[in-house]
Short mmCIF file of C-alpha atoms and ligand atoms in Angstrom, two decimals:
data_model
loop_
_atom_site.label_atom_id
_atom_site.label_comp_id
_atom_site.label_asym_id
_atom_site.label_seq_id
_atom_site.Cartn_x
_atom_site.Cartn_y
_atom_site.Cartn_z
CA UNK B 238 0.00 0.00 0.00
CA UNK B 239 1.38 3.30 -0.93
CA UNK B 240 -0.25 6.31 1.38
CA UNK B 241 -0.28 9.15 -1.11
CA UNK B 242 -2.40 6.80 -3.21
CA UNK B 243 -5.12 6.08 -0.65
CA UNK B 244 -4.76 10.02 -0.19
CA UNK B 245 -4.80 10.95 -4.00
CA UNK B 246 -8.25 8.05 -3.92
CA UNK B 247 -10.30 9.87 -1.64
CA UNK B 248 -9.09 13.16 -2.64
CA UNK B 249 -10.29 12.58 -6.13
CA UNK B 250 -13.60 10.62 -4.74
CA UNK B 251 -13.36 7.43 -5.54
CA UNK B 252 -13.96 3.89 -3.57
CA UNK B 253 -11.48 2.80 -0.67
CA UNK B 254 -11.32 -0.75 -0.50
CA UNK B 255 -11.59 -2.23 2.88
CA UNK B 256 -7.75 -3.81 3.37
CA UNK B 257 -6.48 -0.50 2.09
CA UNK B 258 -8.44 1.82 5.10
CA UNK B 259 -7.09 -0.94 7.31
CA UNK B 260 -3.27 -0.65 6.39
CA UNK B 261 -3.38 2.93 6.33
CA UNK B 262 -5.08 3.11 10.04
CA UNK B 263 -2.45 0.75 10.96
CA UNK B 264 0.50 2.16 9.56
CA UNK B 265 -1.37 5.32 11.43
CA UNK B 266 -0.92 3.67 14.45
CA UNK B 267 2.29 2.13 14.44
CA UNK B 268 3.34 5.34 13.49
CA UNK B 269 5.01 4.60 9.72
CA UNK B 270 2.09 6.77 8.16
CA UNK B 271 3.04 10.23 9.78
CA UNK B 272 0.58 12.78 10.99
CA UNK B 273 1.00 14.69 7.56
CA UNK B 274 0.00 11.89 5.83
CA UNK B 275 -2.85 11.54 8.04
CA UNK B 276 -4.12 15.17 8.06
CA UNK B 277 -3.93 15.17 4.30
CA UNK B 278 -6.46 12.03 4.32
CA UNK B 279 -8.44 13.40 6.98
CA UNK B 280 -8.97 16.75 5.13
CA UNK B 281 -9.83 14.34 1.99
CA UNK B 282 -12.89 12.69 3.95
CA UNK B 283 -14.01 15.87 5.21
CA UNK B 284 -14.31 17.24 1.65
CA UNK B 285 -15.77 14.07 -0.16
CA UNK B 286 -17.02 12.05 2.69
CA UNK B 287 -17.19 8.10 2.41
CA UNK B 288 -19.60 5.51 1.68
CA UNK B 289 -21.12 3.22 4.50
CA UNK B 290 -18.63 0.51 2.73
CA UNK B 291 -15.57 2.72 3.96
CA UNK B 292 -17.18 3.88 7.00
CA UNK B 293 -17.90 0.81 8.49
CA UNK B 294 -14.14 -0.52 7.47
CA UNK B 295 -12.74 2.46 9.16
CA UNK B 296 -14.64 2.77 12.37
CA UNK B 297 -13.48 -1.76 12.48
CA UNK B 298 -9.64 -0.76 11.89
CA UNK B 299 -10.29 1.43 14.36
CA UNK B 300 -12.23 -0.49 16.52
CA UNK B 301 -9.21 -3.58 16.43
CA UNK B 302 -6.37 -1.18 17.18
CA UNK B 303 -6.69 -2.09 20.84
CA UNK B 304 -8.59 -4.70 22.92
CA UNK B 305 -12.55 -5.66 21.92
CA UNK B 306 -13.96 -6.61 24.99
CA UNK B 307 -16.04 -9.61 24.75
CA UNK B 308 -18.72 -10.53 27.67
CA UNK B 309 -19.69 -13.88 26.08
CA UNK B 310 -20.13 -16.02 29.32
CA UNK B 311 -22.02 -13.29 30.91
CA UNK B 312 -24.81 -13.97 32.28
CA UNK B 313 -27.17 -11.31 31.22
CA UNK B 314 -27.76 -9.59 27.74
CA UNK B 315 -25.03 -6.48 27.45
CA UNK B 316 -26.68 -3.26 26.10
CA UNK B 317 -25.25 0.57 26.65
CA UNK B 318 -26.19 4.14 25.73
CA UNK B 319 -23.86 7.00 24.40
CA UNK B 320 -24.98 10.97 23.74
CA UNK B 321 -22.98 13.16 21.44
CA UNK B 322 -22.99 15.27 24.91
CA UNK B 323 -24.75 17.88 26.31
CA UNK B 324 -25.01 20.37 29.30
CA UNK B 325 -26.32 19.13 32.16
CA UNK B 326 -26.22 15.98 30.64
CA UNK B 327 -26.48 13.49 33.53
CA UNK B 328 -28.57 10.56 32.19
CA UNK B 329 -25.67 7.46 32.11
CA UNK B 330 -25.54 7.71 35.89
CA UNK B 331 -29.50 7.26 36.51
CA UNK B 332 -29.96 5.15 33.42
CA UNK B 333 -27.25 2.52 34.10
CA UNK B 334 -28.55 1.18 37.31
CA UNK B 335 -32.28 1.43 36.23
CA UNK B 336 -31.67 -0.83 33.39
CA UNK B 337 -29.42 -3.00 35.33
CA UNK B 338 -32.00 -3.34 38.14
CA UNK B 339 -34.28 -4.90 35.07
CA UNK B 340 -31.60 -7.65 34.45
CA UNK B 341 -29.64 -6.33 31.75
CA UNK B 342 -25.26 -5.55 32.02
CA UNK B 343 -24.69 -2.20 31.36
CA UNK B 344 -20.69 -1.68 30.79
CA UNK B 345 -20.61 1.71 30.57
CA UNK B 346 -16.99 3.34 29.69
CA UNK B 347 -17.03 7.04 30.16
CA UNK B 348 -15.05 10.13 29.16
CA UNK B 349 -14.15 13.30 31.39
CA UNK B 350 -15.61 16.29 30.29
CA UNK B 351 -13.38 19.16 28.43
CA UNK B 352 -14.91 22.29 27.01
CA UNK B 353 -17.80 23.51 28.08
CA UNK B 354 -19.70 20.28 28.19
CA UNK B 355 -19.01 17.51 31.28
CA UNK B 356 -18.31 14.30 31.94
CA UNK B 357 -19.36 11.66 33.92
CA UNK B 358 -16.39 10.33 35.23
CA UNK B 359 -16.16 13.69 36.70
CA UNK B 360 -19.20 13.48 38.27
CA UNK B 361 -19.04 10.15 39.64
CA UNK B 362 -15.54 11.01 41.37
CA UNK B 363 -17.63 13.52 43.48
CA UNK B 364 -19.06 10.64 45.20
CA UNK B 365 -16.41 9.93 48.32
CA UNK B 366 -14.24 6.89 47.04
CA UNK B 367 -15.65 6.15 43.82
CA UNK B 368 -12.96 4.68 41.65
CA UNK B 369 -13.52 5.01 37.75
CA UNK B 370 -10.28 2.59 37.04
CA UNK B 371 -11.42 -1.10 37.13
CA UNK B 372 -9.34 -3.76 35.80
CA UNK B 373 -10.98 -6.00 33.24
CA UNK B 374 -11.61 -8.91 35.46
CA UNK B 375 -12.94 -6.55 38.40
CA UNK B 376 -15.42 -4.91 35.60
CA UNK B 377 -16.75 -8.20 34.54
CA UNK B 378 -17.41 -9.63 38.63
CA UNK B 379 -19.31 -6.23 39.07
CA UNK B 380 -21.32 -6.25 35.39
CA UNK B 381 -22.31 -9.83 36.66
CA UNK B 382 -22.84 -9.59 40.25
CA UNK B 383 -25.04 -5.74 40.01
CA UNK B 384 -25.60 -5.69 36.31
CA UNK B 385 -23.47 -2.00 35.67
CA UNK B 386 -20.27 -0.84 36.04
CA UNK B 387 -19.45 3.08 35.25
CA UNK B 388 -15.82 3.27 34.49
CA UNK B 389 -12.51 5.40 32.69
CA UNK B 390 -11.48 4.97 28.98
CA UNK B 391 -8.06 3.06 29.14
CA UNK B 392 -5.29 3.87 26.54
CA UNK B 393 -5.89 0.56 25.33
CA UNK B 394 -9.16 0.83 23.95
CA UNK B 395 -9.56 2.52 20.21
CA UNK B 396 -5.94 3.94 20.22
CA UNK B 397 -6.18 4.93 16.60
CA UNK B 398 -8.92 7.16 17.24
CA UNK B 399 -7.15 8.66 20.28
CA UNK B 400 -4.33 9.38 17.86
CA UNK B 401 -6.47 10.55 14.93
CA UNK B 402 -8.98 12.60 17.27
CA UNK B 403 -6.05 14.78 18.78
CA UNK B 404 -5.09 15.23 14.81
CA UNK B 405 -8.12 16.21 13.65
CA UNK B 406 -8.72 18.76 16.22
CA UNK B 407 -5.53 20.57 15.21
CA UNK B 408 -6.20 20.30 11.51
CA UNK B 409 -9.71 21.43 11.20
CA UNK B 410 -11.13 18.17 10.37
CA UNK B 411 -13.67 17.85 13.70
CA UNK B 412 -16.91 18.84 11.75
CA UNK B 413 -17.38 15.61 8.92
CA UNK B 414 -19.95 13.15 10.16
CA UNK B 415 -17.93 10.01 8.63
CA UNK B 416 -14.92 10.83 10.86
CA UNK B 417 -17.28 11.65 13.92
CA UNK B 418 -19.37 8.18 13.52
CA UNK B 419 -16.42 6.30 12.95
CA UNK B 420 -14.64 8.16 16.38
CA UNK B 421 -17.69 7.18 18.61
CA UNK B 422 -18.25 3.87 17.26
CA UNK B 423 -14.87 2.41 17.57
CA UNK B 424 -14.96 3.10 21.06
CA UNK B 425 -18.57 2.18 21.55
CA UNK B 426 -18.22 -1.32 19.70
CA UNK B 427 -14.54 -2.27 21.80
CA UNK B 428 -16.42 -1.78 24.74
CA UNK B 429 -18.54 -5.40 23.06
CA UNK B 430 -22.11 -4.40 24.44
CA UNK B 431 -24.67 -6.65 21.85
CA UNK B 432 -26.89 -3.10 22.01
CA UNK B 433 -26.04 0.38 21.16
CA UNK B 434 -28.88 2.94 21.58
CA UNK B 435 -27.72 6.51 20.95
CA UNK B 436 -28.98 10.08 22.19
CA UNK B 437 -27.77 12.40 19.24
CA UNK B 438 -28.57 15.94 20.23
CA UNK B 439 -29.13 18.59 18.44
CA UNK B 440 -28.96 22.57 19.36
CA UNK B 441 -27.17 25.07 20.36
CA UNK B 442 -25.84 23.55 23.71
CA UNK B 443 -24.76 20.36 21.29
CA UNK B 444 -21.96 19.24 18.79
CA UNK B 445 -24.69 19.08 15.85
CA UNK B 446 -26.46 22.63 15.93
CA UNK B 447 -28.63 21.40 13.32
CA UNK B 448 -31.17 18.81 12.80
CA UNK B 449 -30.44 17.73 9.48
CA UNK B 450 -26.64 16.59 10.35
CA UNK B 451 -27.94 15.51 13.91
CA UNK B 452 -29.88 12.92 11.86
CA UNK B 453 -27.80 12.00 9.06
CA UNK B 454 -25.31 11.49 12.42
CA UNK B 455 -27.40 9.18 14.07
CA UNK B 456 -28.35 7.47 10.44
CA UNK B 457 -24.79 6.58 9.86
CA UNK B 458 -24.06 5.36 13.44
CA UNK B 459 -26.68 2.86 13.61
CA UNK B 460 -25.86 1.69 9.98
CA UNK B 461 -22.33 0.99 11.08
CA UNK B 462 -23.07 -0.53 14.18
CA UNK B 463 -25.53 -2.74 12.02
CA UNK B 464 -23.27 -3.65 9.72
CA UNK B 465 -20.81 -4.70 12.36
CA UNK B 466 -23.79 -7.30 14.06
CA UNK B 467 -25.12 -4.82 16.67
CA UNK B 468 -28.66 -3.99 17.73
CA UNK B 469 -29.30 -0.19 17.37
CA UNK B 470 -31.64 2.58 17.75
CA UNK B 471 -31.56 6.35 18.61
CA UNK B 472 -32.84 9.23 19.75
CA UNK B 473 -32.53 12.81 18.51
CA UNK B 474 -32.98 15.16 21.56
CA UNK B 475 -33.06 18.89 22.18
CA UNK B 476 -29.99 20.28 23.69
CA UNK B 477 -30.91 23.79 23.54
CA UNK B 478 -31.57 24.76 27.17
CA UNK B 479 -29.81 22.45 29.56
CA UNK B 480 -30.99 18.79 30.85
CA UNK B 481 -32.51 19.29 33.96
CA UNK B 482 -31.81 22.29 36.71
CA UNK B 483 -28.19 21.29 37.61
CA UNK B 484 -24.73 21.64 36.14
CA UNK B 485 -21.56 20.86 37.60
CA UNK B 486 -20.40 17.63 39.36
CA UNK B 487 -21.83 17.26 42.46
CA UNK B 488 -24.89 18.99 41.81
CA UNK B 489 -25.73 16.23 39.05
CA UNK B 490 -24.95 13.66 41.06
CA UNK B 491 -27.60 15.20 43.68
CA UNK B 492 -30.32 15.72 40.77
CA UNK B 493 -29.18 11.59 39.28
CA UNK B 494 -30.16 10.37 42.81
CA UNK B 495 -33.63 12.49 42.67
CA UNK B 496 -33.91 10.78 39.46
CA UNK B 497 -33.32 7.40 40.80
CA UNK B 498 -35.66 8.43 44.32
CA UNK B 499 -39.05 9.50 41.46
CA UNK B 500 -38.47 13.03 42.73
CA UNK B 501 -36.13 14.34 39.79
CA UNK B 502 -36.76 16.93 37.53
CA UNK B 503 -39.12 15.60 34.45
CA UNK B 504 -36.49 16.16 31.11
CA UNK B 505 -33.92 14.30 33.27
CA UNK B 506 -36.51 11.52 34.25
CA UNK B 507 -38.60 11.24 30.69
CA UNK B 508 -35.47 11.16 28.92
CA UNK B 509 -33.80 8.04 31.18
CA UNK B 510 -37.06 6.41 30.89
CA UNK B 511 -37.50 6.53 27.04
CA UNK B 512 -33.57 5.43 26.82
CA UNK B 513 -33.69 2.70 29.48
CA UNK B 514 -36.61 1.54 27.36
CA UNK B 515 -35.19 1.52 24.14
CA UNK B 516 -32.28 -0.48 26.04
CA UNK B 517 -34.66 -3.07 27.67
CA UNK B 518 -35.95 -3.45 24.10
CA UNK B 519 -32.22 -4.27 22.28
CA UNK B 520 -31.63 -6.57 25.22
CA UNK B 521 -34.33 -8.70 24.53
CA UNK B 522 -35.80 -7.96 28.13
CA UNK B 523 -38.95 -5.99 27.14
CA UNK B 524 -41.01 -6.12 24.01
CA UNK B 525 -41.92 -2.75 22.66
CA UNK B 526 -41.33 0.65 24.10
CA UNK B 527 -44.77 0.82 26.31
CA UNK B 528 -43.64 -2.08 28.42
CA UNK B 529 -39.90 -1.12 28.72
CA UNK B 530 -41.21 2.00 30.07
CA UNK B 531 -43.01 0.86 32.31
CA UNK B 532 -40.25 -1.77 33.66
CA UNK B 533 -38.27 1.93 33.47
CA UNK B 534 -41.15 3.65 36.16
CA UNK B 535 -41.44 0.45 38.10
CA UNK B 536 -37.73 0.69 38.87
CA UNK B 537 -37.91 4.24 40.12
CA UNK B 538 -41.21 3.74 42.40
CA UNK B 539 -39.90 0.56 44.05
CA UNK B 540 -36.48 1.87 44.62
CA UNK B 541 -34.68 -1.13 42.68
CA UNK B 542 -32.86 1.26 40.43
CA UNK B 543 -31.61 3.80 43.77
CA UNK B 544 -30.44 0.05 45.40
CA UNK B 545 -28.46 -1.00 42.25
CA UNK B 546 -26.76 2.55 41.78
CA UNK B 547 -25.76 2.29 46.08
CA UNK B 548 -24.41 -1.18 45.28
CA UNK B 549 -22.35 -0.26 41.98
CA UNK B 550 -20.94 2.44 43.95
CA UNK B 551 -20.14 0.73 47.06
CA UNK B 552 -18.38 -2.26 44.49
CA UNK B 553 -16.40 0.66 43.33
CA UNK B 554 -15.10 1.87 46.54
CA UNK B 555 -17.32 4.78 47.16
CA UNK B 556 -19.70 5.03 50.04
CA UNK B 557 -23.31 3.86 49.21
CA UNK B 558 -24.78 6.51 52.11
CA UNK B 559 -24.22 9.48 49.23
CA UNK B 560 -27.63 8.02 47.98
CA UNK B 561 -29.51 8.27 51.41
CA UNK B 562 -27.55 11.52 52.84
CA UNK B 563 -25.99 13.29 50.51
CA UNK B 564 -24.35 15.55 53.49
CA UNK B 565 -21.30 13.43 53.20
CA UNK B 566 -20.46 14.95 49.75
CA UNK B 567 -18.33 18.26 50.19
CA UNK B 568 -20.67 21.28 49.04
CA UNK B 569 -18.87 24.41 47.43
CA UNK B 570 -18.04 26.99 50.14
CA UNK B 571 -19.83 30.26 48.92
CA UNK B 572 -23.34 30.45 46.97
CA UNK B 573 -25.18 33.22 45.44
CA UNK B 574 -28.98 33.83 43.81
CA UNK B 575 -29.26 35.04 41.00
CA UNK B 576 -32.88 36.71 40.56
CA UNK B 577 -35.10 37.76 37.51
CA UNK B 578 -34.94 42.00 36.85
CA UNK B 579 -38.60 41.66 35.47
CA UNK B 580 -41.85 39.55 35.77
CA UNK B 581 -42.50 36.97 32.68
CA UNK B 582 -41.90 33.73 30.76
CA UNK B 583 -38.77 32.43 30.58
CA UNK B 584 -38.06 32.25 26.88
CA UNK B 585 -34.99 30.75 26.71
CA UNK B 586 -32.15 29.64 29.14
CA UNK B 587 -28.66 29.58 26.35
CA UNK B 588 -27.31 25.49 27.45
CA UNK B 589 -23.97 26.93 25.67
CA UNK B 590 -23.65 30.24 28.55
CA UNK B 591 -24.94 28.23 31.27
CA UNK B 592 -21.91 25.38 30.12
CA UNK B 593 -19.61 28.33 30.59
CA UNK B 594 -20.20 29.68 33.59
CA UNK B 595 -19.86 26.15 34.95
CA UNK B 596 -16.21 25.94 33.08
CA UNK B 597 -15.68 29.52 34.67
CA UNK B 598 -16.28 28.52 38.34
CA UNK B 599 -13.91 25.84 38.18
CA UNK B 600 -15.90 23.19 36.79
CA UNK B 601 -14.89 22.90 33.30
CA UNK B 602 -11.41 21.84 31.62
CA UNK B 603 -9.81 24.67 29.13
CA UNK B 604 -7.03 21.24 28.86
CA UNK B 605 -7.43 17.86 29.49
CA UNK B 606 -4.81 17.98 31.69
CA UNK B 607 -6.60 20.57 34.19
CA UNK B 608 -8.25 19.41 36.79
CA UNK B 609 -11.50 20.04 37.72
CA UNK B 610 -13.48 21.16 41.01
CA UNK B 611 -16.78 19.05 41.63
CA UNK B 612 -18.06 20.96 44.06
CA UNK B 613 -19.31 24.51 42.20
CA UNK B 614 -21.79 24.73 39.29
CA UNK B 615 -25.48 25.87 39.52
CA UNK B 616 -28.60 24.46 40.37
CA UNK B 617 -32.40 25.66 40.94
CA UNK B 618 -32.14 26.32 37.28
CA UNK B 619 -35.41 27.43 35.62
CA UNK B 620 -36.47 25.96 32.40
CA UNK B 621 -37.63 27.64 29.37
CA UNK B 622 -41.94 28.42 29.76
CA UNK B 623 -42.00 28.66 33.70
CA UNK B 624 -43.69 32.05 34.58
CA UNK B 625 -41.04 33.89 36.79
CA UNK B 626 -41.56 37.52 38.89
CA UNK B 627 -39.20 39.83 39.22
CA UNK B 628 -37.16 39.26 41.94
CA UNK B 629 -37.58 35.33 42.05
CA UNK B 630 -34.71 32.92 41.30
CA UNK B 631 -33.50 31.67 38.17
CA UNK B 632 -30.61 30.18 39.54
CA UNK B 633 -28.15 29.47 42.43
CA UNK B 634 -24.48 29.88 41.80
CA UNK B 635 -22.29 27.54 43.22
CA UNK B 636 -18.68 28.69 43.63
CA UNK B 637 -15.50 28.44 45.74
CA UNK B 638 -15.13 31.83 46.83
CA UNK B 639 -17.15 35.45 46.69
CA UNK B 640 -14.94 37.17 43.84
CA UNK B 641 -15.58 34.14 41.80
CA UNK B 642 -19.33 33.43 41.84
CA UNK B 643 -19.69 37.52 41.65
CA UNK B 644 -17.41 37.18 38.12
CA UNK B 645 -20.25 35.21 36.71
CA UNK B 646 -23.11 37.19 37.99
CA UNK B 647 -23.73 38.90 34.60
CA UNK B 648 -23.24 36.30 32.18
CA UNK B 649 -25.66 34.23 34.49
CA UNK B 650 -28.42 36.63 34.28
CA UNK B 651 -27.54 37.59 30.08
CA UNK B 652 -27.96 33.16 30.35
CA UNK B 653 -31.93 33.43 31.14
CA UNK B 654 -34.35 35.87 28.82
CA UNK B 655 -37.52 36.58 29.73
CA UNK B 656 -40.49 37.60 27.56
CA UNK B 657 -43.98 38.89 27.96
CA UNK B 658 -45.22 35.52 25.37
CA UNK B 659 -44.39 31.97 26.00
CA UNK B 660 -41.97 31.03 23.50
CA UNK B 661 -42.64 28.46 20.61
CA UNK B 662 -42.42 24.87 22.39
CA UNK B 663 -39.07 22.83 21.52
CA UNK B 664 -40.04 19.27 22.18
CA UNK B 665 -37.54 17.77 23.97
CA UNK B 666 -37.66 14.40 21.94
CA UNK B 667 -37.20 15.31 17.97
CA UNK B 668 -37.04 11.62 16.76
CA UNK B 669 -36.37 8.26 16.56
CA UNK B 670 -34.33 5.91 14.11
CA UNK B 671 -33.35 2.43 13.69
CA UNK B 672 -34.79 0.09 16.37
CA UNK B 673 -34.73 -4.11 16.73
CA UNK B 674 -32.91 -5.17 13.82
N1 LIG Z 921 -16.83 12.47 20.15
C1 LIG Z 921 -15.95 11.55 19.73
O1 LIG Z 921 -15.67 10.59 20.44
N2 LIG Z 921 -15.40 11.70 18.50
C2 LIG Z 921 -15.67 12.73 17.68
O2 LIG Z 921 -15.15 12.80 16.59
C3 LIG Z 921 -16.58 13.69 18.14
C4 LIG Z 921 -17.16 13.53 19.39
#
């Protein structure tokens, strides 16, 4: 295989056969296809894009440049959820245990957040003792034993797309939906769960801004995932005002267990239900969406779902009491109100300032090598069409110090408008693709 010929190919548009993607992601990997080489291809795919043939070949080479896990032996069907990521998005950590509580293994491998938008890992660290690095043995006794297991990406999983990703996002080659599928999918397919189902949002608070490449996202996820023998099915959400009325570590961790106690706020609970339904469905355990929903709502009012997420935490060295008193959990130090100047609808609450006030108090990574404090963020959040007078809240700023919450205050209150008309409703769920193949 000569590089500048798969490069000249795709340049020029034409058909990449399968062997060829694989010996140039390999060569990528063991580093005798340099970076330029790899830039120049990238740029290629962004401008003429691929067909699901190369796609799918890609996101596999990708997929087999580390380990595949493989949970054959286990004893219950393996199923998992990712979003394209979101603020305020805190759904893995209620969804995992919900659907485990329902008999399915949920092996849920998370990222850390960086930009404005967070990560789970992040948030599960703010539980006392919680440790996100389980070896592979370890991850398997707890998938089996409480049916999910929350942990950290190891280098050894898709190392071609940890390469390619830090390329691309030096080289302008982030935005083209073949390289984006192929990035999530690799990952998503090592991790060997028999079900994907995805929540691809879509707004201004989101990766996709539109709905039209949201879709044709989602559309090319679950045909790869298809082609490589996985159930699939997604949702396309709203991300335009933030999930729920938290952001920031803690405070989602708070609002997950509200979720998990049928007292959480109802985006954050209608959304885990619909996914953990969709899930039940891939794994075989329910039949349609009406009665995985309902398995969903059963495991919030009896309290299975709260008693799987104590014991997956208490199996990963954290203290199970964060889900009964959450006093243990350090709160940040100083906290200030932010009220509304005038009486009215809220119209809109912006998911993309609210993101970075959180990144601005301490929350948020600039680098992935900062680290991040889980205490501060904001919370009593008001959601777009709640009447508000002036004076009331629209939010509570959580932050380590005076100075700091005070250097917020503005963009906090420029975060929430308020009109004298509700606004035009934004449905929270926009649509949903593939299913039960
Ligand atoms: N998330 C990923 O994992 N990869 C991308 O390319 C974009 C978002």
């Amino acid at each position: 295989m000569v590089p500048q010929w798969i490069i000249e190919k795709k340049r020029d548009g034409r058909e990449i056969a399968d062997k060829e993607l694989k010996e140039f992601i390999d060569g990528f990997v063991n580093n005798s296809i340099p970076d330029y080489q790899m830039a120049a291809f990238a740029m290629a795919v962004f401008f003429k894009g691929m067909s699901f043939d190369e796609v799918t070949a890609m996101t596999d080479a990708m997929m087999r440049s580390g380990d595949v896990l493989d949970w054959s032996g286990l004893s219950r069907p393996t199923v998992d959820k990712h979003s394209t990521g979101g603020i305020g998005d805190k759904i893995s950590i209620p969804l995992a245990p919900l659907v485990a509580a329902s008999g399915a293994a949920v092996p849920m491998i998370s990222g850390r957040g960086l930009g404005i938008t967070g990560g789970t890992l992040d948030k599960l660290e703010s539980i006392p003792g919680y440790n996100t690095q389980l070896g592979t043995d370890e991850f398997r006794n707890v998938l089996e034993k409480i049916g999910c297991s929350i942990i950290g990406q190891t280098s050894r999983l898709a190392p071609a797309d940890k390469k390619l990703y830090a390329l691309r996002d030096v080289t302008g080659t982030v935005q083209s939906i073949p390289l984006i599928a192929s990035s999530i999918m690799s990952k998503k397919l090592a991790e060997g769960a028999k079900g994907l189902v995805l929540d691809v949002k879509c707004g201004v608070g989101a990766f996709m801004k539109e709905e039209v490449d949201a879709k044709k996202l989602a559309e090319t996820m679950i045909q790869i995932g298809r082609n490589m023998g996985r159930s699939m099915s997604a949702l396309l959400t709203d991300m335009n005002q933030p999930l729920g009325r938290t952001v920031g570590h803690t405070l989602e961790i708070k609002e997950s267990i509200d979720v998990l106690a049928g007292k959480g706020p109802k985006d954050v609970t209608d959304l885990t239900v619909e996914l953990g339904a969709e899930m039940l469905i891939l794994a075989d355990i329910c039949k349609n969406i009406e009665e995985g929903r309902e398995a969903m709502r059963s495991n919030i009012a009896t309290g299975a779902g709260l008693e799987t997420f104590a014991k997956m935490i208490e199996a990963h060295g954290g203290n199970p009491g964060v889900v009964e008193d959450f006093s243990i959990v350090t709160p940040a130090p100083h906290c200030i109100d932010v009220t509304s100047d005038e009486n009215g609808i809220i119209s809109n609450v912006d998911a993309e300032s609210i993101g970075r006030i959180t990144l601005l108090l301490g929350g948020g990574r600039k680098l992935s090598s900062d680290s991040v404090d889980h205490s501060v963020g904001i919370d009593r959040l008001v959601k777009v069409g709640e009447k508000v007078d002036k004076g009331d809240l629209v939010m509570r700023l959580h932050a380590r110090n005076k100075a700091e919450a005070e250097s917020v205050l503005q963009l906090a209150k420029n975060a929430v408008v308020v009109s004298d008309n509700a606004p035009a409703e934004k449905p929270l769920f926009i649509a949903r693709l593939g299913g039960k193949n």
